[in-house]
mmCIF file of C-alpha atoms in Angstrom:
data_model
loop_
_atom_site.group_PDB
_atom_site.id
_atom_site.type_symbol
_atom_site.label_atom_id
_atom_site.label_comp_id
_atom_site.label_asym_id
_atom_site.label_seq_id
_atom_site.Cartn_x
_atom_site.Cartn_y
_atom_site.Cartn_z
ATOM 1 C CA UNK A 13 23.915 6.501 0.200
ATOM 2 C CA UNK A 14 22.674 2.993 2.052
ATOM 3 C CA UNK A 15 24.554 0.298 1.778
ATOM 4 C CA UNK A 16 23.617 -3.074 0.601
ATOM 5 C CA UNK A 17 24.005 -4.895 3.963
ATOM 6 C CA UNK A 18 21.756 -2.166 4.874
ATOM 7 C CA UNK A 19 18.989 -2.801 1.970
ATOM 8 C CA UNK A 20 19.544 -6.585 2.372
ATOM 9 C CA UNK A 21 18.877 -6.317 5.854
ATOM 10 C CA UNK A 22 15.264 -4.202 5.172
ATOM 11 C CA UNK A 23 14.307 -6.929 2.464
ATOM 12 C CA UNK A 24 13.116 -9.225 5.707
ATOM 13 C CA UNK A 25 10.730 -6.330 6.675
ATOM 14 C CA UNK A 26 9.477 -6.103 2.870
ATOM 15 C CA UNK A 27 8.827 -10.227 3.177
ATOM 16 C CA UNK A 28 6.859 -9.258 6.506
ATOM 17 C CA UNK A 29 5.066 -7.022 4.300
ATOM 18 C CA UNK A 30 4.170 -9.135 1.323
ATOM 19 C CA UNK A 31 2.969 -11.973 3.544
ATOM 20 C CA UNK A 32 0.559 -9.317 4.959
ATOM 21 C CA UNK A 33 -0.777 -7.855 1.544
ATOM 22 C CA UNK A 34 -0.648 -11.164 0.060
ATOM 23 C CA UNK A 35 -3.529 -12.042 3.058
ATOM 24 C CA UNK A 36 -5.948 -9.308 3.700
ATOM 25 C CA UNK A 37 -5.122 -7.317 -0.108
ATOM 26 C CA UNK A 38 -2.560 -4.803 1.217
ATOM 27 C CA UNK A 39 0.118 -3.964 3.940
ATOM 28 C CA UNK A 40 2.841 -4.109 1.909
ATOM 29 C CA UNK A 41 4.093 -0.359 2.494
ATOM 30 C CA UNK A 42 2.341 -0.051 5.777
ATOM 31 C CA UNK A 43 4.613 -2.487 7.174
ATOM 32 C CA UNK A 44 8.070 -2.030 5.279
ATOM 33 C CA UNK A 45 7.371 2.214 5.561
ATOM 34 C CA UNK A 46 8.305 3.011 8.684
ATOM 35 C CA UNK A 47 12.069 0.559 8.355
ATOM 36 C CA UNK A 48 12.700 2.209 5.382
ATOM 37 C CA UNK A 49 12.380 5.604 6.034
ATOM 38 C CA UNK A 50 14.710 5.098 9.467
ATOM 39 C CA UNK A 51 17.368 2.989 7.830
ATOM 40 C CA UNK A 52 17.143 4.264 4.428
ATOM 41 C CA UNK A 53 14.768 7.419 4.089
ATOM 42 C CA UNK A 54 16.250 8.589 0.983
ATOM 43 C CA UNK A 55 15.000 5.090 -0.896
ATOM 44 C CA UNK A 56 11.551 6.570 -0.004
ATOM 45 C CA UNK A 57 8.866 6.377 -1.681
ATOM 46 C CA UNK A 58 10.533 5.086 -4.782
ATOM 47 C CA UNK A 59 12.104 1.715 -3.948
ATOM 48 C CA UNK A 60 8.830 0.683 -1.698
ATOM 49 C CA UNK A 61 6.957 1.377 -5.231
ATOM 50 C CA UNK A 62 8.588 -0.554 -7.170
ATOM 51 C CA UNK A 63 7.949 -3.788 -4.539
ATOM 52 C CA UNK A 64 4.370 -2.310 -5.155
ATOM 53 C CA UNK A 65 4.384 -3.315 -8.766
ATOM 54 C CA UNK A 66 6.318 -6.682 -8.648
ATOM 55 C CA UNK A 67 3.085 -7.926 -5.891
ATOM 56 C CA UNK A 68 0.548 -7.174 -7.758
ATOM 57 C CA UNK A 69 1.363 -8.656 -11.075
ATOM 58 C CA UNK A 70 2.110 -12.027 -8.904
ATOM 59 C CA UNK A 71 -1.074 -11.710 -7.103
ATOM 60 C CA UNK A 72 -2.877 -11.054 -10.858
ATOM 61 C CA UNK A 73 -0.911 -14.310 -12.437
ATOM 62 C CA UNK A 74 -1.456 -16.395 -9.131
ATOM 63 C CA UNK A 75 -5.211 -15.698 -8.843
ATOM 64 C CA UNK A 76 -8.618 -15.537 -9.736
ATOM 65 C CA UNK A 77 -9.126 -11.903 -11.349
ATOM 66 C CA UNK A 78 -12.135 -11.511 -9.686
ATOM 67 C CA UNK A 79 -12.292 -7.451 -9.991
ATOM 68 C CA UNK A 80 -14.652 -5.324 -8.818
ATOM 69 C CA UNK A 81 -13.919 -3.092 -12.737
ATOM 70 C CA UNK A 82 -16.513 -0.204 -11.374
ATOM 71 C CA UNK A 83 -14.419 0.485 -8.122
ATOM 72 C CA UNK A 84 -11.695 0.063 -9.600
ATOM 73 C CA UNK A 85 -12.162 2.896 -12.504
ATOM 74 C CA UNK A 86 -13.248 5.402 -10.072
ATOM 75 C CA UNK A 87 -10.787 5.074 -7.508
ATOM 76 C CA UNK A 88 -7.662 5.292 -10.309
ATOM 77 C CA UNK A 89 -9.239 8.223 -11.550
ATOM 78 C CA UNK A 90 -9.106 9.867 -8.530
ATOM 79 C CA UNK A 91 -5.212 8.730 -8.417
ATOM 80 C CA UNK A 92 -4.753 10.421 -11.277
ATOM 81 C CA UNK A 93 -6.698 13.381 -10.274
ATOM 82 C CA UNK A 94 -4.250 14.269 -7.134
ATOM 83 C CA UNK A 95 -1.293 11.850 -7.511
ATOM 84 C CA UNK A 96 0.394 15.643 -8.645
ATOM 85 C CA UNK A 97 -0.349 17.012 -5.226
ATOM 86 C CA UNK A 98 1.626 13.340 -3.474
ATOM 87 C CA UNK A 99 4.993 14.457 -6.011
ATOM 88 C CA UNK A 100 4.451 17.815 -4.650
ATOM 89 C CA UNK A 101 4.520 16.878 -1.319
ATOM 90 C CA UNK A 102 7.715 15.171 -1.810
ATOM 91 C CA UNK A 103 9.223 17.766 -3.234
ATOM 92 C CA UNK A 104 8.033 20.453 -0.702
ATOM 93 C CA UNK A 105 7.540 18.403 2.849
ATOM 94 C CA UNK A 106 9.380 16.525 5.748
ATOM 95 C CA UNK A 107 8.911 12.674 5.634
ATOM 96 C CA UNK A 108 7.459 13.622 9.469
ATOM 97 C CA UNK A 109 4.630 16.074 8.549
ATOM 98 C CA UNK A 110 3.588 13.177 5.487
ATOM 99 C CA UNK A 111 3.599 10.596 7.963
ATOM 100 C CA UNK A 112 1.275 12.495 10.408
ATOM 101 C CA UNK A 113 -1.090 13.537 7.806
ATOM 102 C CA UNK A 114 -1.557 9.946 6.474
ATOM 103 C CA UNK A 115 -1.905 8.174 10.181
ATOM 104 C CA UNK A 116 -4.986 10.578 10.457
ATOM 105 C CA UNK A 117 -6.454 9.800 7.833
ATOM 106 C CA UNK A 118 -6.377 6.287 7.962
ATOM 107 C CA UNK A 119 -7.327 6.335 11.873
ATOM 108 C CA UNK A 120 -10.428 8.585 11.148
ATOM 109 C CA UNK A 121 -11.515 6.295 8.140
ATOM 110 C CA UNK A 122 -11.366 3.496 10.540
ATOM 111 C CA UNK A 123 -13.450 4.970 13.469
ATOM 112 C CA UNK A 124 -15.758 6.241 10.770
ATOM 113 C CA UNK A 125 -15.871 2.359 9.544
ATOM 114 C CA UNK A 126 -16.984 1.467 13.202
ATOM 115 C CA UNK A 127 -20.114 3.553 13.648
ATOM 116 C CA UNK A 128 -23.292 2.941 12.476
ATOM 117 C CA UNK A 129 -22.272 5.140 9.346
ATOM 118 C CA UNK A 130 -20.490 2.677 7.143
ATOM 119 C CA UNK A 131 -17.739 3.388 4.506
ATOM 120 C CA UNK A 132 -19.577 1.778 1.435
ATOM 121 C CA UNK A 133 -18.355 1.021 -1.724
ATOM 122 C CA UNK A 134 -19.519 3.973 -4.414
ATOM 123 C CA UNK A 135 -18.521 5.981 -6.884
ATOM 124 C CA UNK A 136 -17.866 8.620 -4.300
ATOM 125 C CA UNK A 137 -15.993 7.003 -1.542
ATOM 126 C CA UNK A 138 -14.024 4.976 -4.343
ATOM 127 C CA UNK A 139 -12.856 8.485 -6.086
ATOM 128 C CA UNK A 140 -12.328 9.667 -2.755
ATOM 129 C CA UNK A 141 -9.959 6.627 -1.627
ATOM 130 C CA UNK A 142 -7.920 6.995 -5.427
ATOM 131 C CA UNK A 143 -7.661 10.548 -4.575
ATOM 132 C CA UNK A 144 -5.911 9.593 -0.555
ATOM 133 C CA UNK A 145 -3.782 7.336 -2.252
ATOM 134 C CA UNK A 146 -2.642 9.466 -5.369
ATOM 135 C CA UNK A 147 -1.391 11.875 -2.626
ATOM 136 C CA UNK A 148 -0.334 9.129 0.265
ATOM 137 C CA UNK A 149 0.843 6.277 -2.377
ATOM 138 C CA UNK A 150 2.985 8.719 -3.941
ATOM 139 C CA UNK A 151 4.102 10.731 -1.222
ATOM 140 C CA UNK A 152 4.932 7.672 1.302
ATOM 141 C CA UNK A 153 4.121 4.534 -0.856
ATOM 142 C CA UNK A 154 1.063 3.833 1.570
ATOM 143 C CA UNK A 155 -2.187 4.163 -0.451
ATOM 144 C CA UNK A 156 -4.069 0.727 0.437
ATOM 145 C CA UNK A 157 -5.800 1.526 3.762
ATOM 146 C CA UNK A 158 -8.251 3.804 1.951
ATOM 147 C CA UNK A 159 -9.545 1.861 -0.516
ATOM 148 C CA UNK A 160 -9.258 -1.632 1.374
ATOM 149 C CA UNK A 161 -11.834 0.370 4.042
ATOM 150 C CA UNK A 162 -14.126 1.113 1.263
ATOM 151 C CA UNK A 163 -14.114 -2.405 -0.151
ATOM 152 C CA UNK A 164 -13.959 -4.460 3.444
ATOM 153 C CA UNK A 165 -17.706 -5.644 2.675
ATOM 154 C CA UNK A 166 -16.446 -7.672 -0.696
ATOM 155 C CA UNK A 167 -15.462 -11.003 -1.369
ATOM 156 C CA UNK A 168 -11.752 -11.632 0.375
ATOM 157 C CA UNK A 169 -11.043 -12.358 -3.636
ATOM 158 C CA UNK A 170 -12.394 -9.436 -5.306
ATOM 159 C CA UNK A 171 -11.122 -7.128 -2.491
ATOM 160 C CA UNK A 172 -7.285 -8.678 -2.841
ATOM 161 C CA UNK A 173 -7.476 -8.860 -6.877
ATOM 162 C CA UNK A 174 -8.905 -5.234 -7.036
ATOM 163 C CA UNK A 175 -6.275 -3.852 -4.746
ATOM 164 C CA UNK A 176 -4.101 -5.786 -7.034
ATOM 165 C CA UNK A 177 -4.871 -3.814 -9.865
ATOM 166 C CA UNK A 178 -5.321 -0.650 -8.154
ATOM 167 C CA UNK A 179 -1.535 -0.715 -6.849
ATOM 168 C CA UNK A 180 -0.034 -2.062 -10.195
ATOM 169 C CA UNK A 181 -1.900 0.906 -12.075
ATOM 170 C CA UNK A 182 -1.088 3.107 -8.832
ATOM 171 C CA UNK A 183 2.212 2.454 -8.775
ATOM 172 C CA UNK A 184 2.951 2.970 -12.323
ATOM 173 C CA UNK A 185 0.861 6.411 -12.156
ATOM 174 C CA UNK A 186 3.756 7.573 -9.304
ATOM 175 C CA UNK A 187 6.490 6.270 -10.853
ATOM 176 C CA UNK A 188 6.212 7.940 -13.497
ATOM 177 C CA UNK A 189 5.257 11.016 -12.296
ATOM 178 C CA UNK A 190 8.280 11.089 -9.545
ATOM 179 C CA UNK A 191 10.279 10.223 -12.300
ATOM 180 C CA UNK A 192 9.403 13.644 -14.419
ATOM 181 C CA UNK A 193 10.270 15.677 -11.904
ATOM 182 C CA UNK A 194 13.492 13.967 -10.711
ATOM 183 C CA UNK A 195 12.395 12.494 -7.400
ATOM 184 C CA UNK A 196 12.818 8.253 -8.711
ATOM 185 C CA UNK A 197 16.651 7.514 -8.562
ATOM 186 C CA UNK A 198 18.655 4.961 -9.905
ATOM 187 C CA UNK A 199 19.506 3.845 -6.213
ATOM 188 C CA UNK A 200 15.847 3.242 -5.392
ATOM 189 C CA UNK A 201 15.221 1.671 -8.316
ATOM 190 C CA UNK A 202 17.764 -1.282 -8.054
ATOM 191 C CA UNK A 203 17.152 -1.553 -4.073
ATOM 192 C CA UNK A 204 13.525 -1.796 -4.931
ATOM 193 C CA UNK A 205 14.831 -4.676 -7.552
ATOM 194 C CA UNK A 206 16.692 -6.188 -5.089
ATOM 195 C CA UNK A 207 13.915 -6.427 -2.775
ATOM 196 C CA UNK A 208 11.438 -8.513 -5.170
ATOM 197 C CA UNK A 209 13.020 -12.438 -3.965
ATOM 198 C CA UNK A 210 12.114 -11.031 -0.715
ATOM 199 C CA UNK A 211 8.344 -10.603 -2.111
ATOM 200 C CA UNK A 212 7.856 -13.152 -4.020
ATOM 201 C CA UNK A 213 9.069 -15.661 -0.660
ATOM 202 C CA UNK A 214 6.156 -13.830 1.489
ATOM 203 C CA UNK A 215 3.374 -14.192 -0.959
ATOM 204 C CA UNK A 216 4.404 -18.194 -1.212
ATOM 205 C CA UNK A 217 4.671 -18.324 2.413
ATOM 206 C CA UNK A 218 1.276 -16.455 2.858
ATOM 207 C CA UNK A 219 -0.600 -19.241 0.705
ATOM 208 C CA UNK A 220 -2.044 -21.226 3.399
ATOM 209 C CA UNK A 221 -3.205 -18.555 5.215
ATOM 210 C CA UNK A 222 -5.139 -17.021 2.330
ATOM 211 C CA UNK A 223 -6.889 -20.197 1.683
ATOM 212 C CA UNK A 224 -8.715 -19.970 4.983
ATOM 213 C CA UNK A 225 -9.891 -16.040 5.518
ATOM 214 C CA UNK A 226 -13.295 -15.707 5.367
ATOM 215 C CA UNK A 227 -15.624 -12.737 4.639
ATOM 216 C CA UNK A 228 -15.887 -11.515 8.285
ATOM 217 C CA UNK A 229 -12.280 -12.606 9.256
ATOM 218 C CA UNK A 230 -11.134 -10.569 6.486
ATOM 219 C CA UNK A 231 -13.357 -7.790 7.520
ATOM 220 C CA UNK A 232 -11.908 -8.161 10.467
ATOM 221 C CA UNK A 233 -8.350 -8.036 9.711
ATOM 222 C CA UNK A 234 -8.494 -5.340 7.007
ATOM 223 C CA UNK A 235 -9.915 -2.622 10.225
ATOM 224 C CA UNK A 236 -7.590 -4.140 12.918
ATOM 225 C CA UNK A 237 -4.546 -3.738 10.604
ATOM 226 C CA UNK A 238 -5.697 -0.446 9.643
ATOM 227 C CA UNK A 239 -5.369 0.667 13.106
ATOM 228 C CA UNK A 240 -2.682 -0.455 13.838
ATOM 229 C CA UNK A 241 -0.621 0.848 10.526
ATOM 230 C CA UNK A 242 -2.366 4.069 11.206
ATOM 231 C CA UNK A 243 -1.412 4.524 15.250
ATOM 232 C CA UNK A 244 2.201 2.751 14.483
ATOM 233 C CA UNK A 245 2.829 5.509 11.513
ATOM 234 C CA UNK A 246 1.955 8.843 13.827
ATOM 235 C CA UNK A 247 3.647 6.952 16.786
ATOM 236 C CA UNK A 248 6.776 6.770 14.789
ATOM 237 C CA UNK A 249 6.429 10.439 13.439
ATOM 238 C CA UNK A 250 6.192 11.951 16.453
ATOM 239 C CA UNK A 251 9.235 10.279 18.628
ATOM 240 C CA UNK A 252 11.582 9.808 16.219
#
C-alpha cells in the first residue's frame, strides 16, 4: 500500500494538473497519470477520479456556465454507452497495454484535427468522444483529449464549462460503476481526498492565466497539449 509521504508527494503533480485543466478545460489526469501510476499504480484510476469531481464543481461555482447542453448530452451518452467496456478493461488489462491504446487515440485525433478534415462539433463526433472517454476515463482517468478536440472551435468558456460538466457527470458514471464491481477502494478514495487542497491551490493559481486565452490561443493550446499528453503517455508505456 503507498504511503502518505508518497501520496503527499504526488499531490504537487495533481496541482500541476489542475492549473492546466483549470486553463485550456482539461489536463488534469493527463498530467498527474503517468506519476501516479509509477509511484502509486494501485490508486489508479480511482483516486485521479475523484480529483476529477472536486475540479469541476469548482470550475461550475467559479464560472460562467456557459454550456454547450447539445454536446454535452451526446457525448455523456456515449459515456454511458461504453464506460462498461473502461471497468472491463481494468479488470482484464495491464496499466501498459491501456496506456498504449489511449496515446493512439489521442495522437490520431490530433493529426486528424490538423488536416484539412476538421474534427467538428456534432452529434456524431460528440457520441464518439463520450464513448473514448467512457472506456479511457474509466480505465486510466484520461477522457478529456477527445472531447476538448471536438469542441477546440468554441468559446474558451463554453469549451472549459462543458468539459466541466462532462467530467463531473463522467466521473460519477465511473465511480460508480468501478465501485459495483469492486475496483474503487477505500485507499483511493481518501488519497484522492487528500489530494483536493492540492486542486483547489492550482485552479486559484491558474486565474490570471485564464483571464487572457483567447479563441485561437486556446485552440492552440488544447492540440499542442494533446500531443504532447498523447506522445508522453505511449513514451512512458513503452520504457518503463
Amino acid at each position: 500500500m503507498t504511503t502518505w509521504p508518497v501520496i503527499l508527494g504526488l499531490g504537487f503533480t495533481l496541482l500541476a494538473g489542475a492549473f492546466v485543466q483549470s486553463s485550456i478545460g482539461f489536463g488534469l489526469a493527463v498530467v498527474a497519470a503517468p506519476f501516479v501510476v509509477t509511484f502509486a499504480p494501485e490508486l489508479m484510476p480511482g483516486s485521479l477520479l475523484v480529483t476529477s469531481f472536486s475540479l469541476p464543481v469548482l470550475q461550475l461555482l467559479h464560472a460562467e456556465a456557459d454550456i454547450a447542453w447539445r454536446s454535452l448530452t451526446w457525448s455523456v451518452a456515449g459515456r454511458l454507452l461504453l464506460t462498461p467496456l473502461g471497468v472491463a478493461a481494468v479488470a482484464l488489462l495491464s496499466v501498459r497495454s491501456i496506456s498504449i491504446g489511449v496515446a493512439m487515440l489521442i495522437l490520431v485525433t490530433v493529426a486528424a484535427s490538423l488536416t484539412s478534415w476538421q474534427v467538428r462539433n456534432t452529434p456524431v463526433t460528440a457520441v464518439g468522444a463520450g464513448g473514448l472517454a467512457g472506456i479511457s476515463g474509466t480505465a486510466t482517468s484520461i477522457g478529456g483529449p477527445f472531447l476538448a478536440l471536438v469542441l477546440q472551435h468554441e468559446r474558451p468558456e463554453r469549451l472549459r464549462a462543458t468539459l466541466a460538466a462532462f467530467f463531473l457527470l463522467g466521473a460519477v458514471i465511473s465511480m460508480v460503476s468501478l465501485g459495483l464491481v469492486g475496483e474503487f477502494t477505500r485507499h483511493q478514495l481518501l488519497a484522492g481526498l487528500t489530494w483536493v487542497p492540492f486542486v483547489l491551490l492550482g485552479y486559484a493559481v491558474a486565474a490570471p492565466l485564464r483571464a487572457r486565452l483567447s479563441h485561437s490561443h486556446l485552440r492552440s493550446a488544447v492540440l499542442g497539449f494533446c500531443a504532447l499528453a498523447g506522445a508522453g503517455i505511449l513514451i512512458r508505456a513503452l520504457i518503463f
